[in-house]
Amino acid sequence: MSEKRGTLLERLIALEKDVRYQEYATAGEAEFAYNAGRIPILVSAPHGAAHTRHGRYKGEDEYTAAFAQLLGERTGAHCIYARRKSKTDPNVDEDAPYKDLVRQICVQNKIKFALDLHGMWAKHGAGIELGTRNGKSCPEEKELILRALDASGFTTESTEKFFRLRVDVRYSGEGSSVREPMVKFISERLAIPAAQFELNAHNRIVVRREDAAARNKNFRGSPAAIAQTVAAFINLINALR
């Protein structure tokens, strides 16, 4: 592992320490964290900690909070992430407090584009799943996103799973009558272009923590895939700014 890559992975581990996957926020403690940026782009990680969907427990999307923070550091984008367990689903509940904060951030900072980060299991056949509601959430930016990811090595034709891109296949961000994904909330209710990005476990999890919901505590992602994924998102944000 190169020193540069090692430093990157260490930074992700350090940033993830702010998140307590299985703990509710105590009195005076913030359930969500917001780091102000310098450019009108927002990076969101609503499932950084465990949450509740339709009354049932759902585990965290590990390292999406760290990814959001790191991208904010490296690009100047605004960043919001879940840092404590939630009694709501910050992503799909219509009245989730997380969405109220996203609305405030977008209005106050005149956000022009939002990237919503999520995690998918290692078994999925792609490194990144892009959701654009079949183009409806970002009609003018979709081709730019595809070109930027392609230039960073993520393509729909890739024979290497960790660098394969799938578009509006499993996670389009469209939701349903009882689920309003963040990308739909932002693009419809706030009228701001947005896209959803599902990251494979191999592309984001540096080392699994003991408090993680997943059973396999020995799981580690691919250092090369993680580094390339970070670089791809930095390039994408710079292209969108």
mmCIF file of C-alpha atoms in Angstrom:
data_model
loop_
_atom_site.group_PDB
_atom_site.id
_atom_site.type_symbol
_atom_site.label_atom_id
_atom_site.label_comp_id
_atom_site.label_asym_id
_atom_site.label_seq_id
_atom_site.Cartn_x
_atom_site.Cartn_y
_atom_site.Cartn_z
ATOM 1 C CA MET A 1 0.000 0.000 0.000
ATOM 2 C CA SER A 2 1.442 3.373 -0.977
ATOM 3 C CA GLU A 3 1.938 6.013 1.680
ATOM 4 C CA LYS A 4 -0.553 8.304 -0.042
ATOM 5 C CA ARG A 5 -3.233 5.605 -0.113
ATOM 6 C CA GLY A 6 -2.474 4.650 3.472
ATOM 7 C CA THR A 7 -2.934 8.253 4.584
ATOM 8 C CA LEU A 8 -6.267 8.427 2.764
ATOM 9 C CA LEU A 9 -7.560 5.280 4.452
ATOM 10 C CA GLU A 10 -6.383 6.490 7.852
ATOM 11 C CA ARG A 11 -8.268 9.756 7.303
ATOM 12 C CA LEU A 12 -11.489 7.879 6.506
ATOM 13 C CA ILE A 13 -11.123 5.822 9.687
ATOM 14 C CA ALA A 14 -10.553 8.997 11.716
ATOM 15 C CA LEU A 15 -13.597 10.763 10.222
ATOM 16 C CA GLU A 16 -15.831 7.739 10.812
ATOM 17 C CA LYS A 17 -15.049 7.918 14.535
ATOM 18 C CA ASP A 18 -17.539 10.774 14.913
ATOM 19 C CA VAL A 19 -20.325 8.298 14.127
ATOM 20 C CA ARG A 20 -21.853 5.956 16.713
ATOM 21 C CA TYR A 21 -23.802 3.441 14.669
ATOM 22 C CA GLN A 22 -25.982 2.002 17.453
ATOM 23 C CA GLU A 23 -26.314 4.929 19.896
ATOM 24 C CA TYR A 24 -29.100 7.501 20.019
ATOM 25 C CA ALA A 25 -28.060 11.105 20.553
ATOM 26 C CA THR A 26 -28.009 12.120 24.199
ATOM 27 C CA ALA A 27 -29.293 15.445 25.533
ATOM 28 C CA GLY A 28 -27.338 18.277 23.985
ATOM 29 C CA GLU A 29 -25.805 16.007 21.336
ATOM 30 C CA ALA A 30 -26.427 16.396 17.599
ATOM 31 C CA GLU A 31 -28.033 13.500 15.743
ATOM 32 C CA PHE A 32 -26.847 14.951 12.436
ATOM 33 C CA ALA A 33 -23.712 16.937 11.637
ATOM 34 C CA TYR A 34 -23.305 19.722 9.100
ATOM 35 C CA ASN A 35 -19.970 21.023 7.853
ATOM 36 C CA ALA A 36 -20.276 24.264 5.898
ATOM 37 C CA GLY A 37 -18.556 24.453 2.519
ATOM 38 C CA ARG A 38 -17.378 27.066 0.039
ATOM 39 C CA ILE A 39 -19.059 25.917 -3.174
ATOM 40 C CA PRO A 40 -22.803 25.459 -3.902
ATOM 41 C CA ILE A 41 -22.720 21.658 -3.827
ATOM 42 C CA LEU A 42 -24.032 19.446 -1.015
ATOM 43 C CA VAL A 43 -22.853 15.931 -0.148
ATOM 44 C CA SER A 44 -25.325 13.996 2.013
ATOM 45 C CA ALA A 45 -25.021 10.694 3.915
ATOM 46 C CA PRO A 46 -28.401 10.126 5.621
ATOM 47 C CA HIS A 47 -27.661 6.509 6.587
ATOM 48 C CA GLY A 48 -24.313 7.092 8.267
ATOM 49 C CA ALA A 49 -25.737 5.497 11.438
ATOM 50 C CA ALA A 50 -28.453 2.907 12.081
ATOM 51 C CA HIS A 51 -32.051 4.061 11.639
ATOM 52 C CA THR A 52 -35.696 2.985 11.661
ATOM 53 C CA ARG A 53 -37.663 2.194 8.514
ATOM 54 C CA HIS A 54 -41.394 1.501 8.821
ATOM 55 C CA GLY A 55 -40.936 0.690 12.504
ATOM 56 C CA ARG A 56 -38.094 -1.766 11.948
ATOM 57 C CA TYR A 57 -34.389 -1.478 12.688
ATOM 58 C CA LYS A 58 -32.073 -1.005 9.700
ATOM 59 C CA GLY A 59 -28.303 -1.020 9.913
ATOM 60 C CA GLU A 60 -25.927 1.762 8.942
ATOM 61 C CA ASP A 61 -24.239 2.392 5.603
ATOM 62 C CA GLU A 62 -20.686 2.204 6.954
ATOM 63 C CA TYR A 63 -18.199 4.904 5.963
ATOM 64 C CA THR A 64 -20.683 6.941 3.936
ATOM 65 C CA ALA A 65 -20.424 9.576 6.684
ATOM 66 C CA ALA A 66 -16.632 9.502 6.430
ATOM 67 C CA PHE A 67 -16.849 9.749 2.642
ATOM 68 C CA ALA A 68 -19.137 12.783 2.853
ATOM 69 C CA GLN A 69 -16.820 14.524 5.291
ATOM 70 C CA LEU A 70 -13.715 13.750 3.264
ATOM 71 C CA LEU A 71 -15.279 15.016 0.053
ATOM 72 C CA GLY A 72 -16.204 18.210 1.843
ATOM 73 C CA GLU A 73 -12.616 18.614 3.035
ATOM 74 C CA ARG A 74 -11.106 17.929 -0.375
ATOM 75 C CA THR A 75 -13.496 19.961 -2.548
ATOM 76 C CA GLY A 76 -15.101 22.666 -0.404
ATOM 77 C CA ALA A 77 -18.562 21.130 -0.795
ATOM 78 C CA HIS A 78 -21.118 21.391 2.004
ATOM 79 C CA CYS A 79 -21.562 18.151 3.921
ATOM 80 C CA ILE A 80 -24.323 16.665 6.082
ATOM 81 C CA TYR A 81 -24.370 13.189 7.605
ATOM 82 C CA ALA A 82 -26.141 11.094 10.233
ATOM 83 C CA ARG A 83 -23.839 10.577 13.207
ATOM 84 C CA ARG A 84 -26.200 8.880 15.683
ATOM 85 C CA LYS A 85 -28.903 6.236 15.453
ATOM 86 C CA SER A 86 -32.261 7.634 14.379
ATOM 87 C CA LYS A 87 -35.859 6.785 15.300
ATOM 88 C CA THR A 88 -36.774 7.836 11.748
ATOM 89 C CA ASP A 89 -35.380 7.007 8.340
ATOM 90 C CA PRO A 90 -33.537 10.215 7.411
ATOM 91 C CA ASN A 91 -33.596 9.226 3.760
ATOM 92 C CA VAL A 92 -37.168 8.185 2.981
ATOM 93 C CA ASP A 93 -39.472 9.502 5.733
ATOM 94 C CA GLU A 94 -41.374 12.491 4.423
ATOM 95 C CA ASP A 95 -41.205 14.358 7.749
ATOM 96 C CA ALA A 96 -37.682 13.314 8.778
ATOM 97 C CA PRO A 97 -35.799 16.041 10.716
ATOM 98 C CA TYR A 98 -32.785 15.341 8.472
ATOM 99 C CA LYS A 99 -34.768 16.647 5.507
ATOM 100 C CA ASP A 100 -35.636 19.834 7.366
ATOM 101 C CA LEU A 101 -31.925 20.480 7.870
ATOM 102 C CA VAL A 102 -31.162 19.681 4.229
ATOM 103 C CA ARG A 103 -33.822 22.186 3.183
ATOM 104 C CA GLN A 104 -32.261 24.895 5.375
ATOM 105 C CA ILE A 105 -28.769 24.212 4.052
ATOM 106 C CA CYS A 106 -29.914 24.276 0.442
ATOM 107 C CA VAL A 107 -31.867 27.522 0.801
ATOM 108 C CA GLN A 108 -29.313 29.385 2.891
ATOM 109 C CA ASN A 109 -26.376 28.405 0.689
ATOM 110 C CA LYS A 110 -28.107 28.440 -2.704
ATOM 111 C CA ILE A 111 -27.095 24.857 -3.373
ATOM 112 C CA LYS A 112 -26.994 24.028 -7.088
ATOM 113 C CA PHE A 113 -26.447 20.261 -6.918
ATOM 114 C CA ALA A 114 -26.690 17.528 -4.292
ATOM 115 C CA LEU A 115 -24.980 14.133 -4.117
ATOM 116 C CA ASP A 116 -26.655 11.615 -1.806
ATOM 117 C CA LEU A 117 -24.384 8.760 -0.677
ATOM 118 C CA HIS A 118 -25.522 5.288 0.358
ATOM 119 C CA GLY A 119 -24.007 1.855 0.798
ATOM 120 C CA MET A 120 -24.838 -1.523 -0.735
ATOM 121 C CA TRP A 121 -23.651 -5.015 0.150
ATOM 122 C CA ALA A 122 -20.461 -6.524 -1.241
ATOM 123 C CA LYS A 123 -22.434 -9.096 -3.242
ATOM 124 C CA HIS A 124 -23.823 -6.499 -5.660
ATOM 125 C CA GLY A 125 -22.378 -6.616 -9.141
ATOM 126 C CA ALA A 126 -21.189 -3.034 -9.386
ATOM 127 C CA GLY A 127 -18.858 -0.645 -7.603
ATOM 128 C CA ILE A 128 -21.249 2.295 -7.955
ATOM 129 C CA GLU A 129 -24.997 2.384 -8.628
ATOM 130 C CA LEU A 130 -26.086 5.783 -9.906
ATOM 131 C CA GLY A 131 -29.701 6.831 -9.402
ATOM 132 C CA THR A 132 -31.125 9.761 -11.352
ATOM 133 C CA ARG A 133 -34.828 8.817 -11.343
ATOM 134 C CA ASN A 134 -34.215 7.869 -14.991
ATOM 135 C CA GLY A 135 -32.854 11.318 -15.671
ATOM 136 C CA LYS A 136 -35.624 13.275 -13.950
ATOM 137 C CA SER A 137 -33.559 14.326 -10.913
ATOM 138 C CA CYS A 138 -30.702 15.841 -12.936
ATOM 139 C CA PRO A 139 -31.658 16.087 -16.636
ATOM 140 C CA GLU A 140 -28.946 18.592 -17.520
ATOM 141 C CA GLU A 141 -26.192 17.024 -15.423
ATOM 142 C CA LYS A 142 -26.633 13.294 -16.043
ATOM 143 C CA GLU A 143 -24.314 13.109 -19.054
ATOM 144 C CA LEU A 144 -21.689 15.183 -17.249
ATOM 145 C CA ILE A 145 -21.834 12.755 -14.318
ATOM 146 C CA LEU A 146 -21.403 9.772 -16.625
ATOM 147 C CA ARG A 147 -18.445 11.405 -18.400
ATOM 148 C CA ALA A 148 -16.771 12.313 -15.118
ATOM 149 C CA LEU A 149 -17.152 8.799 -13.705
ATOM 150 C CA ASP A 150 -15.983 7.289 -16.982
ATOM 151 C CA ALA A 151 -12.860 9.472 -16.902
ATOM 152 C CA SER A 152 -12.190 8.146 -13.375
ATOM 153 C CA GLY A 153 -12.421 4.509 -14.449
ATOM 154 C CA PHE A 154 -16.058 3.717 -13.588
ATOM 155 C CA THR A 155 -17.901 2.522 -16.666
ATOM 156 C CA THR A 156 -20.954 0.430 -17.484
ATOM 157 C CA GLU A 157 -18.742 -1.856 -19.603
ATOM 158 C CA SER A 158 -16.083 -2.573 -16.977
ATOM 159 C CA THR A 159 -15.284 -6.258 -16.483
ATOM 160 C CA GLU A 160 -13.999 -5.509 -12.973
ATOM 161 C CA LYS A 161 -16.924 -5.450 -10.540
ATOM 162 C CA PHE A 162 -15.516 -2.772 -8.233
ATOM 163 C CA PHE A 163 -15.160 -0.372 -11.181
ATOM 164 C CA ARG A 164 -18.460 -1.205 -12.852
ATOM 165 C CA LEU A 165 -21.130 1.503 -12.985
ATOM 166 C CA ARG A 166 -24.835 0.731 -13.177
ATOM 167 C CA VAL A 167 -27.319 3.491 -13.925
ATOM 168 C CA ASP A 168 -30.945 3.570 -12.739
ATOM 169 C CA VAL A 169 -31.083 -0.200 -12.398
ATOM 170 C CA ARG A 170 -31.603 -1.283 -8.796
ATOM 171 C CA TYR A 171 -31.497 2.115 -7.059
ATOM 172 C CA SER A 172 -33.026 4.788 -9.257
ATOM 173 C CA GLY A 173 -34.067 7.057 -6.383
ATOM 174 C CA GLU A 174 -37.683 7.120 -7.553
ATOM 175 C CA GLY A 175 -39.118 5.650 -4.345
ATOM 176 C CA SER A 176 -42.835 4.902 -3.997
ATOM 177 C CA SER A 177 -46.043 6.239 -2.490
ATOM 178 C CA VAL A 178 -44.665 5.490 1.006
ATOM 179 C CA ARG A 179 -40.961 6.153 0.379
ATOM 180 C CA GLU A 180 -39.531 9.519 -0.637
ATOM 181 C CA PRO A 181 -35.764 9.085 -1.201
ATOM 182 C CA MET A 182 -33.582 12.107 -0.589
ATOM 183 C CA VAL A 183 -32.867 12.534 -4.299
ATOM 184 C CA LYS A 184 -36.603 12.784 -5.000
ATOM 185 C CA PHE A 185 -37.136 15.185 -2.088
ATOM 186 C CA ILE A 186 -34.347 17.479 -3.282
ATOM 187 C CA SER A 187 -35.126 17.380 -6.989
ATOM 188 C CA GLU A 188 -38.920 17.694 -6.647
ATOM 189 C CA ARG A 189 -39.679 19.603 -3.471
ATOM 190 C CA LEU A 190 -36.581 21.819 -3.491
ATOM 191 C CA ALA A 191 -36.235 21.974 -7.294
ATOM 192 C CA ILE A 192 -32.483 21.332 -7.074
ATOM 193 C CA PRO A 193 -30.711 18.787 -9.317
ATOM 194 C CA ALA A 194 -29.567 15.719 -7.375
ATOM 195 C CA ALA A 195 -28.262 12.187 -7.829
ATOM 196 C CA GLN A 196 -28.085 9.120 -5.610
ATOM 197 C CA PHE A 197 -24.916 7.046 -5.368
ATOM 198 C CA GLU A 198 -24.863 3.549 -3.871
ATOM 199 C CA LEU A 199 -21.313 2.437 -3.056
ATOM 200 C CA ASN A 200 -20.309 -1.203 -2.859
ATOM 201 C CA ALA A 201 -18.912 -2.285 0.526
ATOM 202 C CA HIS A 202 -15.566 -2.997 -1.176
ATOM 203 C CA ASN A 203 -15.457 0.615 -2.390
ATOM 204 C CA ARG A 204 -16.000 2.313 0.987
ATOM 205 C CA ILE A 205 -15.360 0.158 4.092
ATOM 206 C CA VAL A 206 -11.756 0.490 5.199
ATOM 207 C CA VAL A 207 -12.063 -1.790 8.218
ATOM 208 C CA ARG A 208 -15.282 -2.900 9.891
ATOM 209 C CA ARG A 209 -15.859 -1.699 13.455
ATOM 210 C CA GLU A 210 -17.099 -3.852 16.332
ATOM 211 C CA ASP A 211 -20.309 -1.801 16.626
ATOM 212 C CA ALA A 212 -21.223 -2.376 12.958
ATOM 213 C CA ALA A 213 -24.543 -4.074 12.275
ATOM 214 C CA ALA A 214 -23.028 -6.589 9.850
ATOM 215 C CA ARG A 215 -21.945 -9.938 11.284
ATOM 216 C CA ASN A 216 -18.655 -10.336 9.429
ATOM 217 C CA LYS A 217 -16.387 -8.161 11.581
ATOM 218 C CA ASN A 218 -13.305 -9.199 9.584
ATOM 219 C CA PHE A 219 -14.539 -7.622 6.361
ATOM 220 C CA ARG A 220 -12.239 -5.105 4.703
ATOM 221 C CA GLY A 221 -12.805 -3.286 1.464
ATOM 222 C CA SER A 222 -10.358 -2.990 -1.400
ATOM 223 C CA PRO A 223 -7.816 -0.204 -0.713
ATOM 224 C CA ALA A 224 -7.406 0.366 -4.449
ATOM 225 C CA ALA A 225 -11.172 0.546 -5.052
ATOM 226 C CA ILE A 226 -11.685 2.898 -2.092
ATOM 227 C CA ALA A 227 -8.929 5.246 -3.262
ATOM 228 C CA GLN A 228 -10.243 5.275 -6.823
ATOM 229 C CA THR A 229 -13.808 5.878 -5.620
ATOM 230 C CA VAL A 230 -12.704 8.876 -3.548
ATOM 231 C CA ALA A 231 -10.765 10.262 -6.523
ATOM 232 C CA ALA A 232 -13.773 9.751 -8.802
ATOM 233 C CA PHE A 233 -16.063 11.748 -6.522
ATOM 234 C CA ILE A 234 -13.542 14.546 -6.131
ATOM 235 C CA ASN A 235 -13.304 14.771 -9.940
ATOM 236 C CA LEU A 236 -17.090 14.662 -10.234
ATOM 237 C CA ILE A 237 -17.669 17.448 -7.723
ATOM 238 C CA ASN A 238 -15.028 19.597 -9.421
ATOM 239 C CA ALA A 239 -16.798 19.003 -12.749
ATOM 240 C CA LEU A 240 -20.160 20.017 -11.256
ATOM 241 C CA ARG A 241 -19.008 23.148 -9.477
#
